[in-house]
């Protein structure tokens, strides 16, 4: 059993945070949650996370702003954007801002599990290669 | 001596030479004496009658005489004294003889004269006889003349009777005619007038004999006297229309009064009441003025034609509008006007074929390009007008060129306005949609979060249920409920998505897409009741289409979910992909409840729905997305049998090239 992966879930909706935590924890991940961009940044800087699920709209900033800030730091973290308001622009913007994935709510939990697992595996593989 | 002298003069007259008679014995104082007489003829120029000079001389000695005789008669010379006597006797004898001779000659002359007289008498007698005859003839003639006279007399009597009759006739006529007649003598005294004059001119019997200028009658004619004199002097006839105090009009005529032998004996005045005629004339004139004013004022060009289609007249407007002159218009055939520019087939048809059958033709349209004035669209109104002795054709030409141009312009303006309105409406719609879209985005975000929670919670519930100590039977029940909640959550998600799709501006990134694959992808993500059997059939040579896959996916999703919903108690959904020419057809055929007729026109309208659960945007979104791909959607449906929705998408030329 490999080391458990740490995932930070960032959303201003507490029920989403709770459900995503429960689903991912059932899959064996370690999860933490942040309700604002600022909180998320603090947590990312203090702890190391393998992945961040970022809501596109946060109370204090845009999800993409958070992406940009993370990109500017040396922090290695898989960034998956999650939105309740999907649009081409936000998709494009997210990819340009260095997002590794773009998910639309409501998301089938099985789909969530699959993608999270896939992205982490890719990341793991790429690290092995390095 | 008298006899001798007579004889001598006779002889001189006859012989026209002087004669000498010698020894004429005369008794002078009782003594015989011998004298010589010489008669000499003499002519005096002033007198025609011959004059004679008679010379008397006393005879000288007898001797020379005897001697002379002796020379001629020798025997006597020898005679003695008695011889002298004998000689004297002989001389006497000789003289007698000569006298005798003269007498004889005279007698003969007288005889001659007598005979001539006899002849004359005879001739006179004859003349007398002839005269007698003539007299006889004259007598006969006289008798005949007499007879003729009698006949004439008879005739005269008849004539007289006739004249009396005529006089009576004339008198009656004179008295009964309506018009007033006054007869004036040379001094303008009223010689006669008829009862008509009594009535209308107010003449009374005592006016007879009075000079006309002294009579005051109802009509005031200032120059009447001079007019009458003029008529009498010049033997002319004068006419004048005059008005009386009561505003009645009369035609006054003054004629010279002529006797049978053409002598002027005054004048005859007649007055005919023409009040009615004047009134009618005035009315006619008024009507004519009125008609002329209308014709002149009327804006419409107007032609008056005779039945041979010759222009009798045209109004001002016609000349102005068609730029022709009066001289080159009147009396010309309509087809010849303006260098034959009126020779229009439609006009010929109208005038030669239609008009003879009808009297009125309204709004007959003629569209013609005139050489001078260009294209004219005209409405022709023609009317055949039958007058007493002739027929006319009135042809009014209503130039509607400008009106038509205006109408066309108006149509264009209206069209443009409509377009503008449509654009405006679309703008408003899109603005509204944009607003709705914004709202939908926010609402969507707000709904999607709780949905996410629900979906997640259901997932967890299902997972946790597995390890719960419930009977499998109960677990099934719970899972069934959960499935229902999941299904409904999916619908909520669809509503939000549709709303966003319908309102947000479409961004198309065309990618070559395999439609068959796309359908299968959709089928794998949608939740369809197990009672609904789905089959997909696609022709093999369907090329990839350049579409925006996410949008076409939404189209197929919506159509498939609709079909599934139409079959709540199960059924068959057949999806078929085929190609015809440059178009690809994707049909979705269900065996569901079908669409009632009354709903058919409305199903593509947004927010129209027949479903108890449904947002009414599904088909509207489908239509919008397909049209964004230049495609079309159509459907056939029958209640109780099912519906077939067919999407038609065009193959682009690029794909066409790829294929070939």
Short mmCIF file of N, CA, C and O in Angstrom, two decimals, chain B residues 4-80:
data_model
loop_
_atom_site.label_atom_id
_atom_site.label_comp_id
_atom_site.label_asym_id
_atom_site.label_seq_id
_atom_site.Cartn_x
_atom_site.Cartn_y
_atom_site.Cartn_z
N UNK B 4 -103.80 127.74 -173.70
CA UNK B 4 -102.42 127.74 -174.24
C UNK B 4 -101.40 127.80 -173.13
O UNK B 4 -100.42 127.07 -173.10
N UNK B 5 -101.68 128.71 -172.19
CA UNK B 5 -100.76 128.86 -171.04
C UNK B 5 -100.65 127.58 -170.22
O UNK B 5 -99.56 127.13 -169.87
N UNK B 6 -101.84 127.02 -169.98
CA UNK B 6 -101.84 125.74 -169.23
C UNK B 6 -101.00 124.70 -169.91
O UNK B 6 -100.17 124.03 -169.29
N UNK B 7 -101.22 124.60 -171.20
CA UNK B 7 -100.49 123.58 -171.97
C UNK B 7 -99.02 123.85 -171.93
O UNK B 7 -98.21 122.93 -171.73
N UNK B 8 -98.64 125.15 -172.08
CA UNK B 8 -97.20 125.49 -172.06
C UNK B 8 -96.55 125.12 -170.72
O UNK B 8 -95.51 124.49 -170.68
N UNK B 9 -97.21 125.54 -169.69
CA UNK B 9 -96.65 125.19 -168.35
C UNK B 9 -96.54 123.70 -168.16
O UNK B 9 -95.55 123.16 -167.68
N UNK B 10 -97.57 123.01 -168.55
CA UNK B 10 -97.55 121.54 -168.47
C UNK B 10 -96.35 120.95 -169.14
O UNK B 10 -95.67 120.10 -168.61
N UNK B 11 -96.13 121.59 -170.48
CA UNK B 11 -95.00 121.02 -171.24
C UNK B 11 -93.67 121.35 -170.57
O UNK B 11 -92.79 120.50 -170.49
N UNK B 12 -93.52 122.59 -170.06
CA UNK B 12 -92.26 122.97 -169.40
C UNK B 12 -92.00 122.08 -168.19
O UNK B 12 -90.92 121.58 -167.97
N UNK B 13 -93.07 121.93 -167.47
CA UNK B 13 -92.94 121.04 -166.29
C UNK B 13 -92.45 119.66 -166.67
O UNK B 13 -91.62 119.06 -166.01
N UNK B 14 -93.02 119.26 -167.81
CA UNK B 14 -92.67 117.91 -168.26
C UNK B 14 -91.29 117.84 -168.85
O UNK B 14 -90.51 116.95 -168.54
N UNK B 15 -91.01 118.87 -169.75
CA UNK B 15 -89.74 118.78 -170.49
C UNK B 15 -88.60 119.48 -169.80
O UNK B 15 -87.44 119.30 -170.15
N UNK B 16 -88.92 120.29 -168.82
CA UNK B 16 -87.93 121.02 -168.03
C UNK B 16 -87.02 121.89 -168.87
O UNK B 16 -85.81 121.95 -168.70
N UNK B 17 -87.67 122.53 -169.87
CA UNK B 17 -86.92 123.49 -170.69
C UNK B 17 -87.87 124.61 -171.13
O UNK B 17 -89.10 124.38 -171.20
N UNK B 18 -87.33 125.71 -171.34
CA UNK B 18 -88.22 126.85 -171.68
C UNK B 18 -88.96 126.61 -173.01
O UNK B 18 -88.44 125.97 -173.94
N UNK B 19 -90.18 127.09 -173.02
CA UNK B 19 -91.03 126.92 -174.21
C UNK B 19 -91.59 128.28 -174.62
O UNK B 19 -91.92 129.10 -173.76
N UNK B 20 -91.69 128.48 -175.92
CA UNK B 20 -92.25 129.75 -176.47
C UNK B 20 -93.43 129.46 -177.35
O UNK B 20 -93.37 128.65 -178.26
N UNK B 21 -94.51 130.05 -176.95
CA UNK B 21 -95.73 129.93 -177.77
C UNK B 21 -95.93 131.25 -178.45
O UNK B 21 -95.93 132.30 -177.79
N UNK B 22 -96.05 131.23 -179.68
CA UNK B 22 -96.21 132.48 -180.44
C UNK B 22 -97.58 132.58 -181.03
O UNK B 22 -98.23 131.58 -181.26
N UNK B 23 -97.95 133.94 -181.12
CA UNK B 23 -99.18 134.27 -181.82
C UNK B 23 -100.40 133.70 -181.23
O UNK B 23 -101.15 132.96 -181.81
N UNK B 24 -100.46 133.85 -179.94
CA UNK B 24 -101.66 133.38 -179.27
C UNK B 24 -102.67 134.50 -179.34
O UNK B 24 -102.36 135.62 -178.94
N UNK B 25 -103.81 134.22 -179.90
CA UNK B 25 -104.83 135.21 -180.07
C UNK B 25 -105.63 135.38 -178.82
O UNK B 25 -106.08 134.44 -178.24
N UNK B 26 -105.62 136.59 -178.37
CA UNK B 26 -106.41 136.85 -177.18
C UNK B 26 -107.35 138.00 -177.43
O UNK B 26 -107.13 138.76 -178.35
N UNK B 27 -108.40 138.19 -176.75
CA UNK B 27 -109.30 139.31 -176.84
C UNK B 27 -108.79 140.33 -175.88
O UNK B 27 -108.59 140.09 -174.69
N UNK B 28 -108.36 141.41 -176.23
CA UNK B 28 -107.88 142.49 -175.38
C UNK B 28 -108.62 143.75 -175.72
O UNK B 28 -108.50 144.25 -176.83
N UNK B 29 -109.41 144.23 -174.81
CA UNK B 29 -110.27 145.38 -175.01
C UNK B 29 -111.16 145.22 -176.20
O UNK B 29 -111.41 146.15 -176.99
N UNK B 30 -111.65 143.97 -176.37
CA UNK B 30 -112.56 143.66 -177.45
C UNK B 30 -111.88 143.49 -178.76
O UNK B 30 -112.53 143.17 -179.73
N UNK B 31 -110.62 143.72 -178.85
CA UNK B 31 -109.85 143.57 -180.08
C UNK B 31 -109.05 142.30 -180.05
O UNK B 31 -108.40 141.96 -179.06
N UNK B 32 -109.08 141.52 -181.04
CA UNK B 32 -108.19 140.36 -181.04
C UNK B 32 -106.76 140.85 -181.17
O UNK B 32 -106.48 141.84 -181.87
N UNK B 33 -106.05 140.26 -180.46
CA UNK B 33 -104.62 140.59 -180.39
C UNK B 33 -103.78 139.35 -180.27
O UNK B 33 -104.13 138.41 -179.61
N UNK B 34 -102.64 139.33 -180.93
CA UNK B 34 -101.77 138.16 -180.83
C UNK B 34 -100.63 138.43 -179.86
O UNK B 34 -100.00 139.48 -179.90
N UNK B 35 -100.40 137.50 -179.05
CA UNK B 35 -99.25 137.60 -178.11
C UNK B 35 -98.41 136.35 -178.14
O UNK B 35 -98.92 135.27 -178.49
N UNK B 36 -97.16 136.60 -177.72
CA UNK B 36 -96.26 135.41 -177.54
C UNK B 36 -96.07 135.15 -176.04
O UNK B 36 -95.97 136.07 -175.24
N UNK B 37 -96.08 133.94 -175.78
CA UNK B 37 -95.85 133.54 -174.37
C UNK B 37 -94.59 132.70 -174.29
O UNK B 37 -94.40 131.80 -175.08
N UNK B 38 -93.79 133.08 -173.29
CA UNK B 38 -92.58 132.25 -173.06
C UNK B 38 -92.57 131.80 -171.59
O UNK B 38 -92.75 132.61 -170.68
N UNK B 39 -92.43 130.53 -171.47
CA UNK B 39 -92.39 129.96 -170.08
C UNK B 39 -90.99 129.37 -169.82
O UNK B 39 -90.55 128.52 -170.56
N UNK B 40 -90.38 129.97 -168.79
CA UNK B 40 -89.02 129.46 -168.44
C UNK B 40 -89.04 128.76 -167.03
O UNK B 40 -89.51 129.34 -166.06
N UNK B 41 -88.62 127.55 -167.01
CA UNK B 41 -88.58 126.88 -165.67
C UNK B 41 -87.44 127.46 -164.81
O UNK B 41 -86.42 127.87 -165.36
N UNK B 42 -87.71 127.47 -163.58
CA UNK B 42 -86.73 128.08 -162.70
C UNK B 42 -86.73 127.36 -161.34
O UNK B 42 -87.76 126.99 -160.79
N UNK B 43 -85.58 127.14 -160.88
CA UNK B 43 -85.50 126.40 -159.57
C UNK B 43 -84.96 127.30 -158.50
O UNK B 43 -83.93 127.96 -158.69
N UNK B 44 -85.68 127.37 -157.47
CA UNK B 44 -85.19 128.15 -156.32
C UNK B 44 -84.82 127.14 -155.24
O UNK B 44 -85.63 126.29 -154.86
N UNK B 45 -83.63 127.19 -154.80
CA UNK B 45 -83.13 126.11 -153.93
C UNK B 45 -83.97 125.88 -152.68
O UNK B 45 -84.14 124.75 -152.28
N UNK B 46 -84.51 126.93 -152.07
CA UNK B 46 -85.25 126.71 -150.83
C UNK B 46 -86.54 125.96 -151.05
O UNK B 46 -87.07 125.36 -150.12
N UNK B 47 -87.05 125.96 -152.27
CA UNK B 47 -88.36 125.36 -152.51
C UNK B 47 -88.26 124.18 -153.39
O UNK B 47 -87.51 124.13 -154.35
N UNK B 48 -89.06 123.25 -153.03
CA UNK B 48 -89.04 122.03 -153.84
C UNK B 48 -89.85 122.23 -155.12
O UNK B 48 -89.48 121.73 -156.17
N UNK B 49 -90.94 122.96 -154.95
CA UNK B 49 -91.84 123.12 -156.12
C UNK B 49 -91.13 123.87 -157.21
O UNK B 49 -90.41 124.83 -156.94
N UNK B 50 -91.32 123.47 -158.43
CA UNK B 50 -90.72 124.24 -159.53
C UNK B 50 -91.43 125.58 -159.71
O UNK B 50 -92.63 125.68 -159.45
N UNK B 51 -90.63 126.59 -160.01
CA UNK B 51 -91.20 127.91 -160.33
C UNK B 51 -91.07 128.15 -161.82
O UNK B 51 -90.21 127.56 -162.46
N UNK B 52 -91.97 128.96 -162.27
CA UNK B 52 -91.93 129.27 -163.74
C UNK B 52 -92.01 130.75 -163.93
O UNK B 52 -92.75 131.43 -163.24
N UNK B 53 -91.15 131.21 -164.88
CA UNK B 53 -91.28 132.62 -165.29
C UNK B 53 -92.10 132.63 -166.57
O UNK B 53 -91.75 131.98 -167.55
N UNK B 54 -93.18 133.38 -166.48
CA UNK B 54 -94.04 133.47 -167.69
C UNK B 54 -93.88 134.86 -168.29
O UNK B 54 -94.09 135.86 -167.60
N UNK B 55 -93.39 134.89 -169.51
CA UNK B 55 -93.17 136.17 -170.20
C UNK B 55 -94.24 136.36 -171.26
O UNK B 55 -94.48 135.42 -172.04
N UNK B 56 -94.88 137.53 -171.22
CA UNK B 56 -95.89 137.86 -172.26
C UNK B 56 -95.33 138.96 -173.11
O UNK B 56 -94.76 139.91 -172.60
N UNK B 57 -95.44 138.88 -174.41
CA UNK B 57 -95.03 139.95 -175.36
C UNK B 57 -96.01 140.02 -176.51
O UNK B 57 -96.58 139.00 -176.90
N UNK B 58 -96.17 141.22 -176.91
CA UNK B 58 -97.08 141.45 -178.05
C UNK B 58 -96.43 141.00 -179.31
O UNK B 58 -95.25 141.18 -179.48
N UNK B 59 -97.19 140.24 -180.08
CA UNK B 59 -96.63 139.71 -181.31
C UNK B 59 -96.34 140.86 -182.26
O UNK B 59 -97.17 141.75 -182.43
N UNK B 60 -95.12 140.83 -182.83
CA UNK B 60 -94.72 141.89 -183.75
C UNK B 60 -95.40 141.70 -185.10
O UNK B 60 -96.41 141.01 -185.16
N UNK B 61 -94.83 142.27 -186.15
CA UNK B 61 -95.41 142.14 -187.47
C UNK B 61 -95.52 140.70 -187.86
O UNK B 61 -94.71 139.86 -187.52
N UNK B 62 -96.58 140.47 -188.57
CA UNK B 62 -96.87 139.10 -188.95
C UNK B 62 -95.97 138.61 -190.06
O UNK B 62 -95.76 137.42 -190.18
N UNK B 63 -95.39 139.57 -190.70
CA UNK B 63 -94.59 139.25 -191.86
C UNK B 63 -93.52 138.24 -191.64
O UNK B 63 -93.44 137.24 -192.29
N UNK B 64 -92.59 138.68 -190.77
CA UNK B 64 -91.52 137.69 -190.57
C UNK B 64 -92.02 136.34 -190.36
O UNK B 64 -91.44 135.36 -190.78
N UNK B 65 -93.20 136.35 -189.82
CA UNK B 65 -93.78 135.05 -189.52
C UNK B 65 -94.18 134.34 -190.77
O UNK B 65 -93.90 133.17 -190.92
N UNK B 66 -94.83 135.15 -191.68
CA UNK B 66 -95.30 134.53 -192.89
C UNK B 66 -94.13 134.05 -193.70
O UNK B 66 -94.15 132.96 -194.25
N UNK B 67 -93.17 134.94 -193.68
CA UNK B 67 -91.97 134.52 -194.41
C UNK B 67 -91.42 133.21 -193.99
O UNK B 67 -91.00 132.37 -194.70
N UNK B 68 -91.40 133.16 -192.73
CA UNK B 68 -90.93 131.88 -192.19
C UNK B 68 -91.75 130.70 -192.65
O UNK B 68 -91.24 129.67 -193.03
N UNK B 69 -93.03 130.91 -192.65
CA UNK B 69 -93.89 129.83 -193.10
C UNK B 69 -93.64 129.56 -194.55
O UNK B 69 -93.61 128.40 -194.96
N UNK B 70 -93.43 130.73 -195.28
CA UNK B 70 -93.19 130.55 -196.70
C UNK B 70 -91.98 129.75 -196.99
O UNK B 70 -91.97 128.95 -197.91
N UNK B 71 -91.00 129.89 -196.21
CA UNK B 71 -89.79 129.10 -196.41
C UNK B 71 -90.04 127.64 -196.26
O UNK B 71 -89.51 126.79 -196.94
N UNK B 72 -90.87 127.27 -195.36
CA UNK B 72 -91.17 125.83 -195.15
C UNK B 72 -92.22 125.32 -196.09
O UNK B 72 -92.27 124.14 -196.36
N UNK B 73 -93.05 126.27 -196.64
CA UNK B 73 -94.16 125.81 -197.49
C UNK B 73 -94.26 126.71 -198.72
O UNK B 73 -95.01 127.71 -198.73
N UNK B 74 -93.54 126.30 -199.67
CA UNK B 74 -93.38 127.07 -200.86
C UNK B 74 -94.65 127.34 -201.60
O UNK B 74 -94.79 128.38 -202.19
N UNK B 75 -95.59 126.45 -201.57
CA UNK B 75 -96.84 126.56 -202.28
C UNK B 75 -97.62 127.77 -201.88
O UNK B 75 -98.29 128.42 -202.61
N UNK B 76 -97.35 127.99 -200.51
CA UNK B 76 -98.12 129.10 -200.02
C UNK B 76 -97.56 130.44 -200.44
O UNK B 76 -98.19 131.43 -200.30
N UNK B 77 -96.32 130.46 -200.79
CA UNK B 77 -95.66 131.69 -201.18
C UNK B 77 -96.24 132.30 -202.42
O UNK B 77 -96.33 133.46 -202.53
N UNK B 78 -96.66 131.49 -203.22
CA UNK B 78 -97.17 131.90 -204.44
C UNK B 78 -98.57 132.28 -204.39
O UNK B 78 -99.14 132.65 -205.34
N UNK B 79 -99.11 132.01 -203.18
CA UNK B 79 -100.52 132.34 -203.02
C UNK B 79 -100.70 133.83 -202.95
O UNK B 79 -99.80 134.58 -202.60
N UNK B 80 -101.83 134.25 -203.23
CA UNK B 80 -102.20 135.61 -203.12
C UNK B 80 -102.57 135.98 -201.72
O UNK B 80 -102.25 135.35 -200.75
#
